[in-house]
């Protein structure tokens, strides 16, 4: 679980960072940076428990939520629920 979690964590952080750096419309906002820092901070807090399973579960949950939102946003692009 810890290895899978680390992979998922890296995927999500990499995706957010890539999107933030390659964004073409407008300047990169403070909220973009805060999103990356919040995800990294959450991973750091779980590391304090010294249980690899906790970090793994956090990272897998982060990836499921992140990519799940991406799928829903792709399937429902005109939904008001998906604004911003």
Coordinates of C-alpha atoms in Angstrom, one line a residue:
X1 CA 0.0 0.0 0.0
X2 CA 2.8 2.4 0.8
X3 CA 4.4 2.0 -2.7
X4 CA 1.1 2.3 -4.5
X5 CA 0.3 5.4 -2.4
X6 CA 3.7 6.9 -3.2
X7 CA 3.0 6.4 -6.9
X8 CA -0.5 7.9 -6.7
X9 CA 0.9 10.8 -4.7
X10 CA 3.5 11.5 -7.3
X11 CA 1.0 11.3 -10.1
X12 CA -1.3 13.9 -8.5
X13 CA 1.4 16.3 -7.4
X14 CA 3.1 16.0 -10.8
X15 CA -0.2 16.6 -12.6
X16 CA -1.1 19.7 -10.5
X17 CA 2.4 21.1 -10.9
X18 CA 2.5 20.5 -14.6
X19 CA -1.0 22.1 -15.0
X20 CA 0.1 25.1 -12.9
X21 CA 3.3 25.7 -14.8
X22 CA 1.8 25.1 -18.3
X23 CA -1.3 27.1 -17.8
X24 CA -1.9 29.4 -20.7
X25 CA -4.8 31.6 -19.6
X26 CA -3.9 34.3 -17.1
X27 CA -1.1 34.2 -14.5
X28 CA -0.6 31.4 -12.1
X29 CA -2.6 32.2 -9.0
X30 CA -1.8 31.8 -5.3
X31 CA -4.6 29.2 -5.1
X32 CA -2.8 27.0 -7.6
X33 CA 0.3 27.0 -5.4
X34 CA -1.8 26.5 -2.3
X35 CA -3.3 23.4 -3.8
X36 CA 0.0 21.8 -4.4
X37 CA 1.2 22.8 -0.9
X38 CA -1.9 21.4 0.8
X39 CA -1.5 18.1 -0.9
X40 CA 2.2 17.9 0.0
X41 CA 1.4 19.1 3.5
X42 CA -1.2 16.4 4.0
X43 CA 1.3 13.7 2.9
X44 CA 3.8 15.2 5.4
X45 CA 1.3 15.0 8.2
X46 CA 0.6 11.4 7.5
X47 CA 4.3 10.7 7.6
X48 CA 4.4 11.9 11.2
X49 CA 2.4 8.8 12.2
X50 CA 5.3 6.6 11.1
X51 CA 2.9 4.1 9.5
X52 CA 3.5 3.6 5.8
X53 CA -0.1 2.4 5.4
X54 CA -1.5 5.7 6.5
X55 CA 0.5 7.6 3.9
X56 CA -0.5 5.0 1.3
X57 CA -4.2 5.3 2.0
X58 CA -4.0 9.1 2.0
X59 CA -2.2 9.1 -1.4
X60 CA -4.5 6.6 -3.0
X61 CA -7.5 8.5 -1.7
X62 CA -6.0 11.8 -3.1
X63 CA -5.5 10.2 -6.5
X64 CA -9.0 8.7 -6.6
X65 CA -10.6 12.1 -5.7
X66 CA -8.4 14.0 -8.1
X67 CA -8.8 11.7 -11.1
X68 CA -12.4 11.1 -10.2
X69 CA -13.1 14.8 -10.4
X70 CA -11.2 14.9 -13.8
X71 CA -13.5 12.1 -15.2
X72 CA -16.7 13.8 -14.0
X73 CA -15.5 17.2 -15.4
X74 CA -14.8 15.5 -18.7
X75 CA -18.2 13.8 -18.8
X76 CA -20.1 16.8 -17.7
X77 CA -18.3 19.9 -19.0
X78 CA -21.4 22.2 -19.2
X79 CA -22.6 21.4 -15.7
X80 CA -22.9 24.4 -13.4
X81 CA -21.6 22.1 -10.6
X82 CA -18.3 22.0 -12.4
X83 CA -17.8 25.7 -12.7
X84 CA -14.4 26.7 -11.4

